Coordinates of C-alpha atoms and ligand atoms in Angstrom, one line a residue:
M14 CA 101.1 154.8 94.6
I15 CA 98.9 151.7 94.5
S16 CA 100.6 148.7 95.9
Y17 CA 100.0 145.0 95.2
C18 CA 99.3 144.5 98.9
N19 CA 95.7 145.6 99.4
N20 CA 92.3 144.1 99.1
D21 CA 90.6 146.4 96.5
T22 CA 88.4 144.7 93.9
I23 CA 90.4 144.9 90.7
C24 CA 89.4 144.8 87.1
A25 CA 91.2 144.6 83.7
I26 CA 90.8 143.5 80.1
S27 CA 92.4 140.0 80.0
T28 CA 92.4 139.5 76.3
P29 CA 95.0 141.2 74.0
P30 CA 94.6 144.8 73.1
G31 CA 92.6 145.5 69.9
C32 CA 89.5 144.2 68.4
G33 CA 88.8 140.4 68.4
A34 CA 85.6 138.4 68.0
I35 CA 85.2 138.5 71.8
A36 CA 87.1 140.0 74.7
V37 CA 87.2 139.0 78.4
I38 CA 87.1 141.5 81.3
R39 CA 88.0 140.2 84.7
L40 CA 87.0 141.3 88.2
S41 CA 88.5 139.9 91.3
G42 CA 87.9 140.7 95.0
S43 CA 85.2 140.6 97.6
E44 CA 83.0 143.1 95.8
A45 CA 83.4 141.5 92.3
R46 CA 80.0 139.9 92.1
D47 CA 78.1 142.9 93.5
I48 CA 79.9 145.3 91.2
A49 CA 79.2 143.1 88.2
L50 CA 75.5 142.8 89.1
K51 CA 75.1 146.6 89.2
S52 CA 75.4 146.5 85.4
F53 CA 74.9 142.9 84.3
I54 CA 71.3 141.8 84.1
P55 CA 71.0 138.0 83.6
K56 CA 68.4 136.8 81.1
A57 CA 65.5 134.6 82.2
N58 CA 65.9 135.4 85.9
K59 CA 69.1 133.4 86.2
T60 CA 71.5 134.3 89.0
L61 CA 75.3 134.4 89.1
S62 CA 76.0 131.3 91.1
H63 CA 79.4 129.6 91.5
S64 CA 81.1 128.2 88.4
T65 CA 78.3 129.0 86.0
C66 CA 78.1 131.1 82.9
V67 CA 75.1 133.3 82.5
Y68 CA 73.9 135.1 79.4
G69 CA 72.5 138.6 79.8
S70 CA 72.7 142.4 79.1
F71 CA 75.4 144.7 80.3
L72 CA 73.9 148.2 80.9
D73 CA 75.6 151.5 81.5
N74 CA 74.8 153.6 84.5
N75 CA 71.8 155.2 82.7
G76 CA 70.3 151.8 82.0
E77 CA 71.3 151.8 78.3
M78 CA 72.5 148.5 76.9
V79 CA 76.2 148.4 76.2
D80 CA 76.4 144.8 75.0
E81 CA 75.1 141.3 75.4
T82 CA 77.6 139.4 77.4
V83 CA 78.3 136.0 78.9
T84 CA 79.3 136.4 82.5
A85 CA 81.0 133.7 84.6
Y86 CA 81.3 133.7 88.4
F87 CA 83.7 131.8 90.6
Q88 CA 83.2 132.0 94.3
A89 CA 86.2 132.3 96.7
P90 CA 88.3 130.3 97.3
H91 CA 87.5 128.2 94.2
S92 CA 88.8 130.6 91.6
Y93 CA 92.1 131.4 89.9
T94 CA 92.8 134.2 92.3
G95 CA 91.4 132.5 95.3
E96 CA 89.0 135.4 95.6
D97 CA 85.5 136.1 94.2
L98 CA 86.1 136.3 90.5
V99 CA 83.9 137.4 87.6
E100 CA 84.7 137.1 83.9
I101 CA 82.7 139.1 81.5
S102 CA 82.9 137.9 77.9
C103 CA 81.7 140.7 75.7
H104 CA 82.0 141.4 71.9
G105 CA 85.5 142.4 70.9
S106 CA 84.9 146.1 70.0
V107 CA 87.5 148.2 71.6
Y108 CA 84.8 150.7 72.5
I109 CA 82.7 148.1 74.3
Q110 CA 85.7 146.8 76.2
K111 CA 86.7 150.3 77.3
T112 CA 83.1 151.3 78.2
I113 CA 82.5 148.1 80.4
L114 CA 85.8 148.7 82.1
E115 CA 84.9 152.4 82.9
I116 CA 81.5 151.3 84.2
L117 CA 83.1 148.7 86.5
V118 CA 85.5 151.4 87.8
S119 CA 82.7 153.9 88.3
N120 CA 80.9 151.2 90.4
G121 CA 83.9 150.7 92.8
A122 CA 86.5 148.5 91.1
R123 CA 90.1 149.6 90.6
L124 CA 92.1 149.0 87.4
A125 CA 94.5 146.1 88.1
L126 CA 98.2 146.5 88.1
P127 CA 100.3 144.3 85.8
G128 CA 100.1 140.6 86.9
E129 CA 97.9 141.5 89.8
F130 CA 95.4 138.6 89.3
T131 CA 98.3 136.2 89.4
F132 CA 99.8 138.0 92.4
R133 CA 96.5 137.5 94.2
A134 CA 96.6 133.8 93.3
Y135 CA 100.1 133.7 94.8
R136 CA 99.0 135.7 97.9
N137 CA 96.1 133.3 98.5
G138 CA 98.2 130.2 98.2
K139 CA 96.9 129.1 94.8
L140 CA 100.3 129.2 93.3
D141 CA 103.8 129.6 94.7
L142 CA 106.2 132.2 93.2
A143 CA 107.8 129.8 90.6
Q144 CA 104.3 128.7 89.5
S145 CA 103.2 132.3 89.2
E146 CA 106.1 133.0 86.9
A147 CA 105.3 129.8 85.0
V148 CA 101.9 131.4 84.2
A149 CA 103.7 134.2 82.3
D150 CA 105.9 131.6 80.6
L151 CA 102.9 129.6 79.6
I152 CA 101.1 132.6 78.1
S153 CA 104.2 133.5 76.1
S154 CA 105.2 130.0 75.1
E155 CA 105.7 129.8 71.3
N156 CA 106.7 126.1 70.9
K157 CA 106.0 122.7 72.3
Q158 CA 109.1 122.4 74.5
A159 CA 108.7 125.9 76.1
H160 CA 105.1 125.0 76.7
D161 CA 105.9 121.7 78.3
V162 CA 108.4 123.3 80.6
A163 CA 105.9 126.0 81.6
V164 CA 103.3 123.4 82.2
R165 CA 105.6 121.3 84.4
H166 CA 106.5 124.4 86.4
L167 CA 102.8 125.3 86.8
K168 CA 102.1 121.8 88.1
G169 CA 104.7 122.5 90.7
T170 CA 107.2 119.8 89.8
Y171 CA 110.0 122.3 89.7
S172 CA 108.8 124.0 93.0
S173 CA 108.8 120.7 94.8
F174 CA 112.3 119.9 93.6
I175 CA 113.5 123.3 94.9
K176 CA 111.6 122.8 98.2
E177 CA 113.1 119.3 98.6
L178 CA 116.6 120.8 98.3
R179 CA 115.8 123.5 100.7
D180 CA 114.3 121.1 103.3
K181 CA 117.5 119.0 103.2
L182 CA 119.4 122.2 104.0
L183 CA 117.1 123.2 106.7
H184 CA 117.5 119.8 108.3
L185 CA 121.3 120.3 108.2
L186 CA 120.8 123.7 109.7
S187 CA 118.7 122.4 112.5
L188 CA 121.4 119.9 113.5
L189 CA 124.0 122.7 113.6
E190 CA 121.7 124.9 115.6
L191 CA 121.2 122.2 118.1
E192 CA 124.9 122.1 118.5
L193 CA 124.9 125.8 119.2
D194 CA 122.3 125.3 122.0
F195 CA 124.7 122.8 123.6
S196 CA 127.8 124.7 122.8
E197 CA 129.2 124.5 126.3
E198 CA 129.1 120.8 126.3
D199 CA 131.1 120.6 123.0
V200 CA 128.9 118.0 121.4
A201 CA 128.5 117.5 117.6
F202 CA 125.0 116.4 116.6
A203 CA 125.7 116.9 113.0
D204 CA 128.0 114.2 111.7
R205 CA 130.5 116.2 109.7
T206 CA 131.0 113.6 106.9
E207 CA 127.3 113.3 106.5
L208 CA 127.0 117.1 106.3
I209 CA 129.7 117.5 103.7
N210 CA 128.1 114.7 101.6
L211 CA 124.7 116.4 101.8
L212 CA 126.2 119.7 100.8
E213 CA 128.0 118.2 97.9
T214 CA 124.8 116.4 96.7
I215 CA 122.9 119.7 96.9
E216 CA 125.7 121.5 95.1
K217 CA 125.5 118.9 92.3
E218 CA 121.8 119.4 91.9
V219 CA 121.9 123.1 92.1
T220 CA 124.7 123.2 89.5
A221 CA 122.6 121.0 87.2
L222 CA 119.6 123.3 87.7
A223 CA 121.7 126.4 86.9
K224 CA 123.1 124.7 83.9
S225 CA 119.6 123.8 82.7
F226 CA 119.0 127.6 82.4
E227 CA 121.1 127.7 79.2
L228 CA 118.7 125.4 77.5
G229 CA 115.6 126.6 79.4
N230 CA 116.3 130.1 78.3
A231 CA 117.0 129.0 74.8
L232 CA 113.6 127.3 74.6
K233 CA 112.1 130.7 74.9
T234 CA 114.2 132.5 72.4
G235 CA 115.5 129.7 70.2
I236 CA 118.6 127.6 70.7
P237 CA 121.3 129.6 69.0
V238 CA 123.0 127.9 66.0
A239 CA 125.9 129.6 64.2
I240 CA 126.5 128.8 60.6
I241 CA 130.1 129.4 59.8
G242 CA 132.6 128.6 57.1
K243 CA 134.7 130.1 54.3
P244 CA 133.1 132.3 51.6
N245 CA 131.2 130.6 48.9
V246 CA 130.9 127.2 50.7
G247 CA 127.1 127.5 50.6
K248 CA 126.2 128.9 54.0
S249 CA 123.4 131.2 52.7
T250 CA 122.1 128.4 50.5
L251 CA 122.0 126.1 53.5
L252 CA 120.2 128.7 55.6
N253 CA 117.6 129.1 52.9
A254 CA 117.2 125.4 52.7
L255 CA 116.8 125.1 56.5
L256 CA 114.3 128.0 56.6
K257 CA 112.6 126.7 53.5
E258 CA 112.5 130.2 52.0
D259 CA 114.9 132.6 50.3
R260 CA 115.9 134.8 53.3
A261 CA 119.7 135.1 52.7
I262 CA 121.0 136.5 49.4
V263 CA 122.9 133.8 47.6
S264 CA 125.7 134.8 45.2
D265 CA 128.8 133.2 43.8
I266 CA 130.9 136.3 44.5
P267 CA 132.6 135.5 47.7
G268 CA 131.6 137.6 50.7
T269 CA 128.5 139.2 49.1
T270 CA 126.0 138.4 51.8
R271 CA 126.6 141.2 54.2
D272 CA 123.5 141.2 56.4
V273 CA 123.5 139.0 59.5
I274 CA 120.4 137.1 59.3
E275 CA 118.7 135.4 62.3
D276 CA 115.6 133.3 62.0
V277 CA 113.9 130.6 64.1
I278 CA 112.7 127.3 62.9
N279 CA 110.9 124.6 64.9
I280 CA 112.3 121.1 64.8
N281 CA 110.1 118.5 66.5
G282 CA 108.9 121.2 68.9
Y283 CA 112.3 122.7 69.7
P284 CA 113.0 126.2 68.4
F285 CA 116.4 126.8 66.8
R286 CA 117.6 130.3 66.0
F287 CA 120.0 130.3 63.1
I288 CA 122.7 133.0 63.0
D289 CA 124.2 133.3 59.5
T290 CA 127.7 134.5 59.2
A291 CA 127.7 134.6 55.5
G292 CA 129.7 137.5 54.1
L293 CA 131.5 138.1 57.3
H294 CA 134.5 136.2 56.1
A295 CA 135.7 138.1 53.1
T296 CA 138.9 137.5 51.1
Q297 CA 141.2 140.4 51.6
D298 CA 143.6 140.1 54.5
V299 CA 142.2 142.9 56.7
I300 CA 138.6 142.1 56.1
E301 CA 139.5 138.4 56.6
S302 CA 140.8 139.1 60.1
I303 CA 137.7 141.2 61.0
G304 CA 135.6 138.3 59.5
I305 CA 137.2 135.8 61.7
E306 CA 136.7 138.0 64.7
K307 CA 133.0 138.3 63.9
T308 CA 132.8 134.6 63.3
I309 CA 134.3 133.9 66.7
E310 CA 131.8 136.3 68.2
R311 CA 129.0 134.4 66.6
I312 CA 130.4 131.1 67.7
N313 CA 130.6 132.4 71.2
K314 CA 126.9 133.3 71.1
A315 CA 125.8 129.9 69.8
D316 CA 125.3 126.5 71.5
I317 CA 125.7 124.7 68.3
V318 CA 128.0 125.4 65.4
L319 CA 127.2 124.3 61.8
H320 CA 130.6 124.5 60.2
V321 CA 130.0 124.3 56.4
V322 CA 132.8 123.2 54.0
D323 CA 132.8 122.8 50.2
L324 CA 133.4 119.1 49.5
T325 CA 135.1 119.9 46.2
Q326 CA 137.8 121.9 48.0
T327 CA 138.3 120.2 51.3
D328 CA 140.5 117.2 52.3
I329 CA 140.7 115.8 55.8
K330 CA 143.9 117.6 56.6
S331 CA 142.7 121.1 55.6
L332 CA 139.4 120.4 57.3
Q333 CA 141.1 119.5 60.6
S334 CA 143.3 122.6 60.5
E335 CA 140.2 124.8 59.7
I336 CA 138.4 123.4 62.7
D337 CA 141.5 123.9 64.9
E338 CA 141.8 127.5 63.8
F339 CA 138.3 128.2 65.0
T340 CA 138.3 126.2 68.2
G341 CA 141.7 127.7 69.1
H342 CA 139.9 131.0 69.4
I343 CA 137.1 130.0 71.7
T344 CA 137.3 129.3 75.4
D345 CA 134.1 127.3 75.8
D346 CA 134.7 123.7 74.7
T347 CA 131.2 122.5 75.3
K348 CA 129.7 123.7 72.0
K349 CA 128.3 121.1 69.7
W350 CA 130.3 121.2 66.5
I351 CA 128.8 119.7 63.4
I352 CA 130.7 119.6 60.1
V353 CA 128.4 120.1 57.1
G354 CA 130.1 118.9 53.9
N355 CA 128.2 120.8 51.1
K356 CA 128.0 120.4 47.3
E357 CA 127.7 116.6 47.4
D358 CA 126.2 116.9 43.9
K359 CA 129.6 117.9 42.6
I360 CA 131.7 115.0 44.0
D361 CA 132.0 111.3 43.0
S362 CA 132.6 109.7 46.3
V363 CA 131.8 110.7 49.9
P364 CA 134.9 111.4 52.0
E365 CA 135.7 109.4 55.1
W366 CA 136.1 111.9 57.9
G367 CA 135.6 109.7 60.9
S368 CA 138.8 110.7 62.6
I369 CA 138.3 114.5 62.7
T370 CA 137.9 116.1 66.1
A371 CA 136.9 119.5 67.7
N372 CA 138.6 120.2 71.0
G373 CA 139.9 116.6 70.9
L374 CA 136.4 115.1 70.7
P375 CA 134.9 113.3 67.7
I376 CA 132.3 115.3 65.9
D377 CA 129.3 114.7 63.8
T378 CA 129.5 115.2 60.0
V379 CA 126.6 115.5 57.6
I380 CA 127.1 115.4 53.9
I381 CA 124.5 117.5 52.0
S382 CA 123.7 119.5 48.9
A383 CA 122.2 122.7 50.0
K384 CA 121.4 123.7 46.5
Q385 CA 119.6 120.5 45.7
K386 CA 118.2 120.3 49.2
L387 CA 119.7 116.8 49.7
N388 CA 120.0 115.5 53.3
I389 CA 118.8 118.7 55.0
N390 CA 116.7 116.5 57.2
Q391 CA 119.8 114.9 58.5
I392 CA 120.9 118.2 59.8
N393 CA 117.5 118.7 61.5
E394 CA 117.8 115.2 63.0
T395 CA 121.3 115.9 64.3
L396 CA 120.2 119.2 65.9
Y397 CA 117.2 117.5 67.5
Q398 CA 119.1 114.5 68.8
Y399 CA 121.7 116.8 70.4
V400 CA 119.1 118.8 72.3
E401 CA 117.2 115.7 73.3
S402 CA 120.4 114.3 74.7
K403 CA 120.8 117.3 76.9
G404 CA 117.4 116.2 78.3
V405 CA 114.9 118.8 79.2
T406 CA 112.1 116.3 79.1
G407 CA 110.8 115.4 82.5
V408 CA 113.6 117.1 84.5
P409 CA 113.4 120.5 86.2
T410 CA 114.5 123.2 83.8
V411 CA 115.2 126.7 84.9
T412 CA 113.8 129.3 82.5
G413 CA 113.8 132.6 84.4
V414 CA 116.8 134.9 85.0
R415 CA 115.7 135.6 88.5
H416 CA 115.8 131.9 89.3
Y417 CA 119.2 131.5 87.6
E418 CA 120.6 134.3 89.7
A419 CA 119.3 132.9 92.9
L420 CA 120.8 129.5 92.0
I421 CA 124.2 131.2 91.3
R422 CA 124.0 132.9 94.7
A423 CA 123.1 129.6 96.3
L424 CA 126.2 128.0 94.7
E425 CA 128.4 130.8 96.1
S426 CA 127.1 130.2 99.6
I427 CA 127.5 126.5 99.2
A428 CA 131.1 127.1 98.1
S429 CA 131.6 129.3 101.1
A430 CA 130.1 126.6 103.4
K431 CA 132.3 124.0 102.0
K432 CA 135.3 126.1 102.6
A433 CA 134.1 126.7 106.2
F434 CA 133.9 122.9 106.6
A435 CA 137.4 122.5 105.3
D436 CA 138.7 125.2 107.6
N437 CA 136.9 123.6 110.5
V438 CA 135.2 126.8 111.5
P439 CA 132.7 126.8 114.4
A440 CA 129.1 125.7 113.8
D441 CA 127.7 129.2 114.2
L442 CA 129.7 130.6 111.3
L443 CA 129.0 127.5 109.2
A444 CA 125.3 128.0 109.9
I445 CA 125.4 131.5 108.3
D446 CA 126.4 130.1 104.9
I447 CA 123.8 127.3 105.1
R448 CA 121.1 129.7 106.1
Q449 CA 122.1 132.0 103.2
T450 CA 121.9 129.0 100.8
A451 CA 118.4 128.1 102.1
F452 CA 117.4 131.7 101.7
N453 CA 118.5 131.8 98.1
L454 CA 116.7 128.6 97.2
G455 CA 113.6 129.7 99.2
S456 CA 113.4 133.0 97.2
I457 CA 112.7 131.0 94.0
V458 CA 109.5 129.5 95.3
G459 CA 108.6 132.6 97.4
D460 CA 109.0 131.3 100.9
I461 CA 111.0 134.4 101.7
S462 CA 110.0 137.4 99.7
T463 CA 109.8 141.1 100.4
E464 CA 107.2 143.3 98.9
D465 CA 109.8 144.9 96.7
V466 CA 110.8 141.6 95.2
L467 CA 107.2 140.6 94.6
S468 CA 106.3 143.9 93.0
S469 CA 109.3 143.7 90.7
I470 CA 108.3 140.1 89.6
F471 CA 104.6 140.8 89.0
S472 CA 105.1 144.2 87.4
K473 CA 106.7 142.4 84.5
F474 CA 103.4 140.7 83.7
C475 CA 100.9 142.3 81.4
I476 CA 97.8 143.9 82.8
G477 CA 95.0 141.4 83.0
K478 CA 97.1 138.4 83.8
Ligands
GDP2 P1 128.2 131.5 51.2 O1 129.1 132.5 50.7 O2 128.9 130.5 52.0 O3 127.0 132.0 51.8 O4 127.7 130.7 49.8 P2 126.4 130.8 49.0 O5 125.3 130.1 49.7 O6 126.2 132.2 48.6 O7 126.8 129.9 47.7 C1 127.9 130.2 47.0 C2 127.7 129.5 45.6 O8 127.7 128.1 45.8 C3 126.4 129.8 44.9 O9 126.6 130.0 43.5 C4 125.5 128.6 45.2 O10 124.5 128.4 44.3 C5 126.5 127.5 45.2 N1 126.1 126.4 46.0 C6 125.6 126.4 47.3 N2 125.3 125.1 47.7 C7 125.5 124.3 46.6 C8 125.4 122.9 46.4 O11 124.9 122.1 47.2 N3 125.8 122.4 45.2 C9 126.3 123.2 44.2 N4 126.6 122.7 43.1 N5 126.4 124.6 44.4 C10 126.0 125.1 45.5

């Protein structure tokens, strides 16, 4: 089996599969330029020198022209991979792409493994592990916020934050290890209060990072919003108004929208994924209880709940007991609860609901008419403000499951270290937990990585990245 850890010259098509106007084929490795020049004949006696693009003909091994291409060359170490790198821009025909690739292979290059170009950039110190993963995030980013986070990671802001935490830990570890060297003399180099303070600070920062994963991950897939409420209050109509299209089936027969509909909209660069629960809350008793169960399931999946009520049928008392009924079933009380009073067009005066609460906390209310599309923007604004207040802008945000898991493991070893402190265990045992925490943090940026870990990370990339 070909492993990532070798020095072959590799090649791959780096543009998406299929036919486009142009396609780009990449070659990386010490032989890249020589292999390219076996088939690429620059026009007007130009040569392939560093950081230039040259126009010319790409010939097959019989000297027949395959295509006219523009070929760029980047000399090691000044390239994406840190190796000699050639990029051949050809016409987008699938046949041309495939033929060029075959010729490059016949002349000594090997087909690249998934993510192998980025792996080489990592191996040659161009990117650390977190930055390499940010390349994949950047390529797949579908909205401004996911893009911003990926760019921040790529710039290394996040990596330096993790490295800083790890350095603090290593400092702590070195003091403890110094004590071990002098164990017979029973000296304590590491001031215990200072140590516990440092551990707690790190715990706080790692917890915040782990927590940011919720939103970081949601930025990739859409922040989940559940639309809940009794039958016929206007949930489907609201969803349509939010999506600006007729996606859910609207009917005045309660419980007629049976399909669960999910769709993503972009509000000021943040993706929100709406989960409609229309139709899940039907009238008969049995179905009713299944409906509530399903609604609770949806609420549990969401970060934000849009709880729709019909203004013509709701007073403050019934509203509070409806909210309590739902919140009584859920364990996580951090969800953002927004009451949407619908059918404003049918009432004379707007109710005063300032005193209602969810889990004892005041909640936002928005009064709308879904049918007449009145005040829908206010819902958008409330959603946007909420996510802004959670603050992903400018702070490190975790987007990868691998990172999240490493942070959780770090938190476990911090908890264990804190317990060791409390139990007054000897420095050598304490050092084990601290070393483990540093290891877990280090594994995010790649300071400590085995070949297996690296292969599993890079194999998730597409070929050509
Ligand atoms: P759902 O069961 O909660 O999904 O409710 P629907 O969206 O299917 O709406 C139920 C009925 O209420 C339909 O006849 C809608 O046209 C009507 N409806 C929804 N929103 C409004 C509104 O803002 N004003 C009025 N007057 N009717 C509405």
